[in-house]
């Protein structure tokens, strides 16, 4: 017998045919219970593991889905992945994850990598260039607000599920305005989610007759970018003689950077400056941080994206689906009313 047991070894040990072993592995009905138990005992005794590659060749399906994300460091993707797996794991699918930035820095095309693995579907939760995904021939779902969403959608080439980031930006600004804040700085960055949240913030500020104060548009959306944008907001406020009383950051990670910059400037949160994030990532609920934020329902977004992928596999010719999730403010302790 070979060092790695095969299905033939299992059949020999159980005293049955290879075909019957295959039926047991597929949990097929109409197999005599005694023979089913004999096969299961042989599998346990030999430590047999079915070959996924062989199964894929037989069924023309790898039971796998590729998930392309932007940045492993952003906890938003942790919740997204949890949602994806909550649907795909019970359905018997594995999930492979690739970080677009890391792959591109190494000169690799992550989509080509997924297709070489013969994934059954692809979930794109990253700012992937259109040419990277244009010719994908497996079910494709865009998860989150992405710059390529409209381009793919025009041809009906992808299903889309995203949070309503325009509404979320408006919601954030209106929440702070309702607490009496007027000098509300917005820390933004590059990318479609930040752009849509910025657009909503500006719309709400202008509707309230308050001046939009936007910083960091050309930067990133990580913690260091939040720190730099907050420093810029403080410097601008000092020069104008009107420092911000509240800050709305494009995501929770940027909000942490803003908190660090405020601390270094000798300012307290929320006593001196209120801070509101976006995403309701796991770190926002940490007892030390207790960050008020906007919940874009990232876990549900991941689950809906996975369901769309399964539905598309089952019905390739169905019309493309579009789903927007309504955001909600989560109140913790980093925001307070202004004091007259």
mmCIF file of C-alpha atoms in Angstrom:
data_model
loop_
_atom_site.group_PDB
_atom_site.id
_atom_site.type_symbol
_atom_site.label_atom_id
_atom_site.label_comp_id
_atom_site.label_asym_id
_atom_site.label_seq_id
_atom_site.Cartn_x
_atom_site.Cartn_y
_atom_site.Cartn_z
ATOM 1 C CA UNK A 1 0.000 0.000 0.000
ATOM 2 C CA UNK A 2 1.287 3.505 -0.824
ATOM 3 C CA UNK A 3 2.295 5.955 1.926
ATOM 4 C CA UNK A 4 -0.808 8.008 1.152
ATOM 5 C CA UNK A 5 -3.870 5.769 1.059
ATOM 6 C CA UNK A 6 -6.034 5.864 -2.027
ATOM 7 C CA UNK A 7 -9.668 5.072 -2.668
ATOM 8 C CA UNK A 8 -8.503 1.656 -3.925
ATOM 9 C CA UNK A 9 -6.838 0.974 -0.582
ATOM 10 C CA UNK A 10 -10.095 1.827 1.189
ATOM 11 C CA UNK A 11 -12.031 -0.494 -1.105
ATOM 12 C CA UNK A 12 -9.583 -3.349 -0.494
ATOM 13 C CA UNK A 13 -9.640 -2.883 3.283
ATOM 14 C CA UNK A 14 -13.456 -2.733 3.365
ATOM 15 C CA UNK A 15 -13.881 -5.623 0.944
ATOM 16 C CA UNK A 16 -16.007 -3.611 -1.476
ATOM 17 C CA UNK A 17 -15.681 -2.012 -4.894
ATOM 18 C CA UNK A 18 -14.223 1.431 -5.591
ATOM 19 C CA UNK A 19 -17.626 2.508 -6.892
ATOM 20 C CA UNK A 20 -19.265 1.670 -3.580
ATOM 21 C CA UNK A 21 -16.627 3.683 -1.713
ATOM 22 C CA UNK A 22 -17.471 6.638 -3.963
ATOM 23 C CA UNK A 23 -21.154 6.251 -3.121
ATOM 24 C CA UNK A 24 -20.388 6.306 0.604
ATOM 25 C CA UNK A 25 -18.168 9.384 0.217
ATOM 26 C CA UNK A 26 -21.069 11.148 -1.533
ATOM 27 C CA UNK A 27 -23.421 9.975 1.225
ATOM 28 C CA UNK A 28 -25.579 8.373 -1.440
ATOM 29 C CA UNK A 29 -28.723 6.488 -0.374
ATOM 30 C CA UNK A 30 -29.442 2.806 -1.009
ATOM 31 C CA UNK A 31 -26.093 1.573 0.359
ATOM 32 C CA UNK A 32 -26.392 -1.346 2.768
ATOM 33 C CA UNK A 33 -25.663 -0.134 6.284
ATOM 34 C CA UNK A 34 -23.115 -2.897 6.964
ATOM 35 C CA UNK A 35 -21.102 -1.988 3.872
ATOM 36 C CA UNK A 36 -21.387 1.731 4.668
ATOM 37 C CA UNK A 37 -19.935 1.069 8.137
ATOM 38 C CA UNK A 38 -17.190 -1.128 6.680
ATOM 39 C CA UNK A 39 -16.137 1.705 4.355
ATOM 40 C CA UNK A 40 -16.221 4.307 7.140
ATOM 41 C CA UNK A 41 -14.129 2.049 9.386
ATOM 42 C CA UNK A 42 -11.587 1.537 6.600
ATOM 43 C CA UNK A 43 -11.390 5.317 6.044
ATOM 44 C CA UNK A 44 -10.710 5.874 9.751
ATOM 45 C CA UNK A 45 -8.161 3.086 10.026
ATOM 46 C CA UNK A 46 -6.232 4.199 6.946
ATOM 47 C CA UNK A 47 -6.517 7.946 7.576
ATOM 48 C CA UNK A 48 -7.842 8.361 4.056
ATOM 49 C CA UNK A 49 -8.559 11.871 2.767
ATOM 50 C CA UNK A 50 -10.459 12.259 -0.523
ATOM 51 C CA UNK A 51 -8.501 14.026 -3.266
ATOM 52 C CA UNK A 52 -10.073 17.409 -3.966
ATOM 53 C CA UNK A 53 -8.306 17.544 -7.317
ATOM 54 C CA UNK A 54 -9.727 14.178 -8.343
ATOM 55 C CA UNK A 55 -13.182 15.184 -7.195
ATOM 56 C CA UNK A 56 -12.899 18.410 -9.177
ATOM 57 C CA UNK A 57 -11.961 16.510 -12.337
ATOM 58 C CA UNK A 58 -14.896 14.161 -11.875
ATOM 59 C CA UNK A 59 -17.485 16.817 -11.099
ATOM 60 C CA UNK A 60 -15.971 19.790 -12.994
ATOM 61 C CA UNK A 61 -16.331 21.755 -9.739
ATOM 62 C CA UNK A 62 -13.708 22.508 -7.109
ATOM 63 C CA UNK A 63 -16.292 23.576 -4.489
ATOM 64 C CA UNK A 64 -14.163 26.661 -3.911
ATOM 65 C CA UNK A 65 -14.681 30.418 -4.127
ATOM 66 C CA UNK A 66 -12.049 33.142 -4.445
ATOM 67 C CA UNK A 67 -12.311 36.315 -2.351
ATOM 68 C CA UNK A 68 -10.252 39.328 -3.429
ATOM 69 C CA UNK A 69 -9.766 42.009 -0.763
ATOM 70 C CA UNK A 70 -7.836 45.275 -0.538
ATOM 71 C CA UNK A 71 -5.928 45.078 2.730
ATOM 72 C CA UNK A 72 -5.555 42.276 5.286
ATOM 73 C CA UNK A 73 -4.888 44.907 7.981
ATOM 74 C CA UNK A 74 -8.357 46.423 7.757
ATOM 75 C CA UNK A 75 -10.675 44.616 10.223
ATOM 76 C CA UNK A 76 -13.644 45.356 7.941
ATOM 77 C CA UNK A 77 -12.526 42.401 5.851
ATOM 78 C CA UNK A 78 -12.515 40.111 8.902
ATOM 79 C CA UNK A 79 -16.244 40.640 9.330
ATOM 80 C CA UNK A 80 -16.840 40.357 5.581
ATOM 81 C CA UNK A 81 -15.024 37.007 5.492
ATOM 82 C CA UNK A 82 -16.990 35.782 8.507
ATOM 83 C CA UNK A 83 -20.199 36.555 6.643
ATOM 84 C CA UNK A 84 -18.972 34.840 3.484
ATOM 85 C CA UNK A 85 -17.998 31.690 5.382
ATOM 86 C CA UNK A 86 -21.257 31.595 7.344
ATOM 87 C CA UNK A 87 -22.958 30.795 4.015
ATOM 88 C CA UNK A 88 -20.306 28.912 2.049
ATOM 89 C CA UNK A 89 -19.022 26.599 4.799
ATOM 90 C CA UNK A 90 -22.388 24.876 5.330
ATOM 91 C CA UNK A 91 -22.738 24.593 1.551
ATOM 92 C CA UNK A 92 -19.458 22.646 1.383
ATOM 93 C CA UNK A 93 -17.339 25.352 -0.252
ATOM 94 C CA UNK A 94 -13.871 26.479 0.753
ATOM 95 C CA UNK A 95 -12.815 30.126 0.493
ATOM 96 C CA UNK A 96 -9.435 31.281 -0.789
ATOM 97 C CA UNK A 97 -8.429 34.865 0.024
ATOM 98 C CA UNK A 98 -5.971 37.132 -1.794
ATOM 99 C CA UNK A 99 -4.874 40.674 -0.915
ATOM 100 C CA UNK A 100 -4.846 42.807 -4.070
ATOM 101 C CA UNK A 101 -2.122 45.151 -2.805
ATOM 102 C CA UNK A 102 0.231 42.364 -1.734
ATOM 103 C CA UNK A 103 -0.273 40.415 -4.955
ATOM 104 C CA UNK A 104 0.258 43.444 -7.195
ATOM 105 C CA UNK A 105 3.374 44.419 -5.221
ATOM 106 C CA UNK A 106 4.746 40.954 -6.001
ATOM 107 C CA UNK A 107 3.884 41.325 -9.683
ATOM 108 C CA UNK A 108 1.125 38.707 -9.565
ATOM 109 C CA UNK A 109 -2.422 38.875 -10.881
ATOM 110 C CA UNK A 110 -4.586 37.446 -8.081
ATOM 111 C CA UNK A 111 -7.559 36.846 -10.383
ATOM 112 C CA UNK A 112 -5.383 34.737 -12.699
ATOM 113 C CA UNK A 113 -4.295 32.843 -9.603
ATOM 114 C CA UNK A 114 -7.891 32.125 -8.618
ATOM 115 C CA UNK A 115 -8.817 31.055 -12.140
ATOM 116 C CA UNK A 116 -5.795 28.750 -12.249
ATOM 117 C CA UNK A 117 -7.232 27.074 -9.142
ATOM 118 C CA UNK A 118 -10.517 26.659 -11.053
ATOM 119 C CA UNK A 119 -12.611 28.423 -8.436
ATOM 120 C CA UNK A 120 -16.349 28.119 -9.003
ATOM 121 C CA UNK A 121 -17.008 31.817 -8.305
ATOM 122 C CA UNK A 122 -15.185 35.038 -7.532
ATOM 123 C CA UNK A 123 -16.079 37.657 -4.924
ATOM 124 C CA UNK A 124 -14.408 41.044 -5.466
ATOM 125 C CA UNK A 125 -14.180 43.203 -2.343
ATOM 126 C CA UNK A 126 -11.318 45.339 -3.616
ATOM 127 C CA UNK A 127 -10.610 48.248 -5.958
ATOM 128 C CA UNK A 128 -9.576 45.897 -8.741
ATOM 129 C CA UNK A 129 -8.896 47.441 -12.162
ATOM 130 C CA UNK A 130 -11.556 46.632 -14.727
ATOM 131 C CA UNK A 131 -9.141 44.816 -17.038
ATOM 132 C CA UNK A 132 -8.367 42.360 -14.230
ATOM 133 C CA UNK A 133 -11.945 41.081 -14.010
ATOM 134 C CA UNK A 134 -13.483 42.003 -17.381
ATOM 135 C CA UNK A 135 -13.088 38.536 -18.937
ATOM 136 C CA UNK A 136 -13.845 36.388 -15.889
ATOM 137 C CA UNK A 137 -16.085 33.512 -16.977
ATOM 138 C CA UNK A 138 -17.152 32.273 -13.536
ATOM 139 C CA UNK A 139 -19.927 33.841 -11.429
ATOM 140 C CA UNK A 140 -18.688 37.248 -10.250
ATOM 141 C CA UNK A 141 -20.043 39.206 -7.281
ATOM 142 C CA UNK A 142 -18.862 42.696 -6.357
ATOM 143 C CA UNK A 143 -18.970 43.139 -2.581
ATOM 144 C CA UNK A 144 -18.953 46.696 -1.264
ATOM 145 C CA UNK A 145 -18.877 50.049 -3.043
ATOM 146 C CA UNK A 146 -16.276 49.681 -5.796
ATOM 147 C CA UNK A 147 -15.272 51.929 -8.667
ATOM 148 C CA UNK A 148 -15.802 49.074 -11.133
ATOM 149 C CA UNK A 149 -19.368 48.347 -9.990
ATOM 150 C CA UNK A 150 -21.101 50.576 -12.555
ATOM 151 C CA UNK A 151 -18.766 49.449 -15.340
ATOM 152 C CA UNK A 152 -19.457 45.777 -14.724
ATOM 153 C CA UNK A 153 -23.113 46.446 -14.117
ATOM 154 C CA UNK A 154 -23.634 48.135 -17.475
ATOM 155 C CA UNK A 155 -23.066 44.834 -19.213
ATOM 156 C CA UNK A 156 -24.859 42.766 -16.603
ATOM 157 C CA UNK A 157 -21.606 40.935 -15.885
ATOM 158 C CA UNK A 158 -21.795 40.919 -12.089
ATOM 159 C CA UNK A 159 -24.110 40.807 -9.124
ATOM 160 C CA UNK A 160 -23.515 43.611 -6.622
ATOM 161 C CA UNK A 161 -24.144 43.953 -2.893
ATOM 162 C CA UNK A 162 -22.935 47.036 -1.021
ATOM 163 C CA UNK A 163 -23.673 49.303 1.861
ATOM 164 C CA UNK A 164 -25.334 52.596 0.903
ATOM 165 C CA UNK A 165 -22.240 54.690 1.560
ATOM 166 C CA UNK A 166 -23.797 57.936 0.312
ATOM 167 C CA UNK A 167 -26.584 57.513 2.850
ATOM 168 C CA UNK A 168 -24.028 56.539 5.483
ATOM 169 C CA UNK A 169 -22.048 59.731 4.990
ATOM 170 C CA UNK A 170 -25.218 61.778 5.312
ATOM 171 C CA UNK A 171 -26.252 59.818 8.375
ATOM 172 C CA UNK A 172 -22.911 60.445 10.073
ATOM 173 C CA UNK A 173 -22.991 64.203 9.447
ATOM 174 C CA UNK A 174 -26.634 64.515 10.503
ATOM 175 C CA UNK A 175 -25.936 62.616 13.720
ATOM 176 C CA UNK A 176 -23.194 65.064 14.680
ATOM 177 C CA UNK A 177 -25.217 68.073 13.561
ATOM 178 C CA UNK A 178 -28.147 66.924 15.707
ATOM 179 C CA UNK A 179 -25.827 66.941 18.732
ATOM 180 C CA UNK A 180 -25.048 70.610 18.109
ATOM 181 C CA UNK A 181 -21.775 70.289 16.209
ATOM 182 C CA UNK A 182 -21.194 72.670 13.320
ATOM 183 C CA UNK A 183 -17.429 72.521 12.797
ATOM 184 C CA UNK A 184 -17.268 68.879 11.734
ATOM 185 C CA UNK A 185 -14.056 67.767 10.051
ATOM 186 C CA UNK A 186 -14.247 64.816 7.689
ATOM 187 C CA UNK A 187 -11.173 62.623 7.237
ATOM 188 C CA UNK A 188 -11.377 60.989 3.821
ATOM 189 C CA UNK A 189 -9.108 59.164 1.376
ATOM 190 C CA UNK A 190 -8.882 57.458 -1.976
ATOM 191 C CA UNK A 191 -11.230 54.726 -3.161
ATOM 192 C CA UNK A 192 -14.913 54.445 -3.994
ATOM 193 C CA UNK A 193 -16.208 53.823 -0.433
ATOM 194 C CA UNK A 194 -14.463 56.936 0.880
ATOM 195 C CA UNK A 195 -15.653 58.957 -2.107
ATOM 196 C CA UNK A 196 -19.295 58.017 -1.552
ATOM 197 C CA UNK A 197 -19.124 58.651 2.201
ATOM 198 C CA UNK A 198 -17.510 62.026 1.522
ATOM 199 C CA UNK A 199 -20.241 62.891 -0.954
ATOM 200 C CA UNK A 200 -22.949 62.121 1.600
ATOM 201 C CA UNK A 201 -21.182 64.139 4.301
ATOM 202 C CA UNK A 202 -20.865 67.189 2.044
ATOM 203 C CA UNK A 203 -24.509 66.975 1.010
ATOM 204 C CA UNK A 204 -25.700 66.864 4.623
ATOM 205 C CA UNK A 205 -23.415 69.689 5.730
ATOM 206 C CA UNK A 206 -24.486 71.968 2.904
ATOM 207 C CA UNK A 207 -28.157 71.190 3.528
ATOM 208 C CA UNK A 208 -27.659 72.284 7.147
ATOM 209 C CA UNK A 209 -25.868 75.493 6.141
ATOM 210 C CA UNK A 210 -22.577 74.284 7.643
ATOM 211 C CA UNK A 211 -19.254 74.474 5.828
ATOM 212 C CA UNK A 212 -17.796 71.094 4.800
ATOM 213 C CA UNK A 213 -14.263 70.599 6.155
ATOM 214 C CA UNK A 214 -12.618 67.745 4.249
ATOM 215 C CA UNK A 215 -9.046 66.514 4.760
ATOM 216 C CA UNK A 216 -6.901 63.686 3.386
ATOM 217 C CA UNK A 217 -8.709 63.186 0.073
ATOM 218 C CA UNK A 218 -5.519 62.209 -1.768
ATOM 219 C CA UNK A 219 -4.233 59.923 0.982
ATOM 220 C CA UNK A 220 -4.947 56.407 2.120
ATOM 221 C CA UNK A 221 -7.571 55.115 4.513
ATOM 222 C CA UNK A 222 -5.324 53.422 7.070
ATOM 223 C CA UNK A 223 -4.469 54.522 10.606
ATOM 224 C CA UNK A 224 -1.425 56.559 9.594
ATOM 225 C CA UNK A 225 -3.514 58.429 7.005
ATOM 226 C CA UNK A 226 -6.119 59.186 9.663
ATOM 227 C CA UNK A 227 -3.394 60.560 11.922
ATOM 228 C CA UNK A 228 -2.046 62.842 9.175
ATOM 229 C CA UNK A 229 -5.485 64.053 8.108
ATOM 230 C CA UNK A 230 -6.384 64.842 11.719
ATOM 231 C CA UNK A 231 -3.191 66.870 12.106
ATOM 232 C CA UNK A 232 -4.137 68.816 8.984
ATOM 233 C CA UNK A 233 -7.620 69.456 10.369
ATOM 234 C CA UNK A 234 -6.202 70.728 13.651
ATOM 235 C CA UNK A 235 -3.715 73.000 11.901
ATOM 236 C CA UNK A 236 -6.434 74.412 9.649
ATOM 237 C CA UNK A 237 -8.691 74.989 12.652
ATOM 238 C CA UNK A 238 -5.922 76.753 14.538
ATOM 239 C CA UNK A 239 -5.222 79.064 11.611
ATOM 240 C CA UNK A 240 -8.938 79.880 11.248
ATOM 241 C CA UNK A 241 -9.400 80.305 14.987
ATOM 242 C CA UNK A 242 -12.204 77.725 14.880
ATOM 243 C CA UNK A 243 -10.965 74.206 15.693
ATOM 244 C CA UNK A 244 -13.306 71.326 14.908
ATOM 245 C CA UNK A 245 -15.556 70.096 17.697
ATOM 246 C CA UNK A 246 -16.221 66.795 15.951
ATOM 247 C CA UNK A 247 -14.562 64.472 13.442
ATOM 248 C CA UNK A 248 -16.132 61.980 11.064
ATOM 249 C CA UNK A 249 -13.581 59.491 9.727
ATOM 250 C CA UNK A 250 -14.106 57.462 6.548
ATOM 251 C CA UNK A 251 -13.556 54.235 8.500
ATOM 252 C CA UNK A 252 -12.798 53.013 12.008
ATOM 253 C CA UNK A 253 -9.087 52.550 11.314
ATOM 254 C CA UNK A 254 -8.763 56.210 10.299
ATOM 255 C CA UNK A 255 -10.732 57.147 13.418
ATOM 256 C CA UNK A 256 -8.073 55.435 15.544
ATOM 257 C CA UNK A 257 -5.399 57.492 13.816
ATOM 258 C CA UNK A 258 -7.452 60.625 14.503
ATOM 259 C CA UNK A 259 -7.712 59.721 18.191
ATOM 260 C CA UNK A 260 -3.943 59.318 18.390
ATOM 261 C CA UNK A 261 -3.378 62.748 16.768
ATOM 262 C CA UNK A 262 -5.853 64.360 19.179
ATOM 263 C CA UNK A 263 -4.142 62.748 22.129
ATOM 264 C CA UNK A 264 -0.739 63.980 20.947
ATOM 265 C CA UNK A 265 -2.230 67.469 20.668
ATOM 266 C CA UNK A 266 -3.375 67.303 24.295
ATOM 267 C CA UNK A 267 -7.065 67.011 23.381
ATOM 268 C CA UNK A 268 -9.517 64.567 24.945
ATOM 269 C CA UNK A 269 -12.116 62.394 23.217
ATOM 270 C CA UNK A 270 -14.985 63.185 23.515
ATOM 271 C CA UNK A 271 -14.620 66.035 26.023
ATOM 272 C CA UNK A 272 -12.736 68.276 23.603
ATOM 273 C CA UNK A 273 -13.400 66.650 20.220
ATOM 274 C CA UNK A 274 -15.959 63.993 19.332
ATOM 275 C CA UNK A 275 -14.908 61.210 16.954
ATOM 276 C CA UNK A 276 -17.224 59.136 14.755
ATOM 277 C CA UNK A 277 -15.969 56.241 12.646
ATOM 278 C CA UNK A 278 -17.458 54.044 9.933
ATOM 279 C CA UNK A 279 -17.818 50.255 9.505
ATOM 280 C CA UNK A 280 -18.501 49.163 13.108
ATOM 281 C CA UNK A 281 -15.470 46.872 12.873
ATOM 282 C CA UNK A 282 -14.632 44.650 15.888
ATOM 283 C CA UNK A 283 -12.086 47.142 17.239
ATOM 284 C CA UNK A 284 -14.778 49.843 17.577
ATOM 285 C CA UNK A 285 -16.442 47.881 20.376
ATOM 286 C CA UNK A 286 -13.236 47.373 22.396
ATOM 287 C CA UNK A 287 -13.747 48.629 25.923
ATOM 288 C CA UNK A 288 -10.745 50.952 25.771
ATOM 289 C CA UNK A 289 -11.856 52.588 22.511
ATOM 290 C CA UNK A 290 -15.687 52.473 22.583
ATOM 291 C CA UNK A 291 -15.900 54.190 19.226
ATOM 292 C CA UNK A 292 -19.222 55.528 17.983
ATOM 293 C CA UNK A 293 -19.477 54.553 14.345
ATOM 294 C CA UNK A 294 -21.698 53.879 11.352
ATOM 295 C CA UNK A 295 -22.554 50.230 10.825
ATOM 296 C CA UNK A 296 -22.416 49.275 7.151
ATOM 297 C CA UNK A 297 -23.318 45.657 8.006
ATOM 298 C CA UNK A 298 -20.104 44.106 6.688
ATOM 299 C CA UNK A 299 -20.882 40.605 8.002
ATOM 300 C CA UNK A 300 -24.318 40.620 6.372
ATOM 301 C CA UNK A 301 -22.748 42.050 3.217
ATOM 302 C CA UNK A 302 -20.385 39.077 3.057
ATOM 303 C CA UNK A 303 -23.233 36.633 3.614
ATOM 304 C CA UNK A 304 -25.351 38.232 0.887
ATOM 305 C CA UNK A 305 -22.412 38.174 -1.533
ATOM 306 C CA UNK A 306 -21.932 34.460 -0.880
ATOM 307 C CA UNK A 307 -25.643 33.775 -1.423
ATOM 308 C CA UNK A 308 -25.512 35.688 -4.694
ATOM 309 C CA UNK A 309 -22.570 33.543 -5.816
ATOM 310 C CA UNK A 310 -24.432 30.325 -4.982
ATOM 311 C CA UNK A 311 -27.560 31.577 -6.740
ATOM 312 C CA UNK A 312 -25.544 32.530 -9.805
ATOM 313 C CA UNK A 313 -23.940 29.072 -9.945
ATOM 314 C CA UNK A 314 -27.401 27.525 -9.833
ATOM 315 C CA UNK A 315 -28.915 29.918 -12.399
ATOM 316 C CA UNK A 316 -26.191 31.400 -14.649
ATOM 317 C CA UNK A 317 -28.703 33.109 -16.938
ATOM 318 C CA UNK A 318 -30.687 34.937 -14.259
ATOM 319 C CA UNK A 319 -30.768 38.768 -14.393
ATOM 320 C CA UNK A 320 -28.023 40.502 -12.351
ATOM 321 C CA UNK A 321 -28.982 41.466 -8.823
ATOM 322 C CA UNK A 322 -28.289 44.762 -7.021
ATOM 323 C CA UNK A 323 -28.663 45.054 -3.254
ATOM 324 C CA UNK A 324 -27.950 48.112 -1.072
ATOM 325 C CA UNK A 325 -27.813 47.707 2.707
ATOM 326 C CA UNK A 326 -29.019 50.632 4.804
ATOM 327 C CA UNK A 327 -26.418 51.877 7.341
ATOM 328 C CA UNK A 328 -27.135 52.721 10.977
ATOM 329 C CA UNK A 329 -25.346 54.754 13.651
ATOM 330 C CA UNK A 330 -23.957 52.778 16.592
ATOM 331 C CA UNK A 331 -23.664 55.036 19.649
ATOM 332 C CA UNK A 332 -20.833 54.399 22.100
ATOM 333 C CA UNK A 333 -18.800 56.941 24.053
ATOM 334 C CA UNK A 334 -16.508 58.757 21.601
ATOM 335 C CA UNK A 335 -19.196 61.348 20.678
ATOM 336 C CA UNK A 336 -20.971 63.855 22.891
ATOM 337 C CA UNK A 337 -23.174 66.920 22.566
ATOM 338 C CA UNK A 338 -21.498 70.267 22.216
ATOM 339 C CA UNK A 339 -21.316 72.427 25.311
ATOM 340 C CA UNK A 340 -22.539 75.973 24.893
#
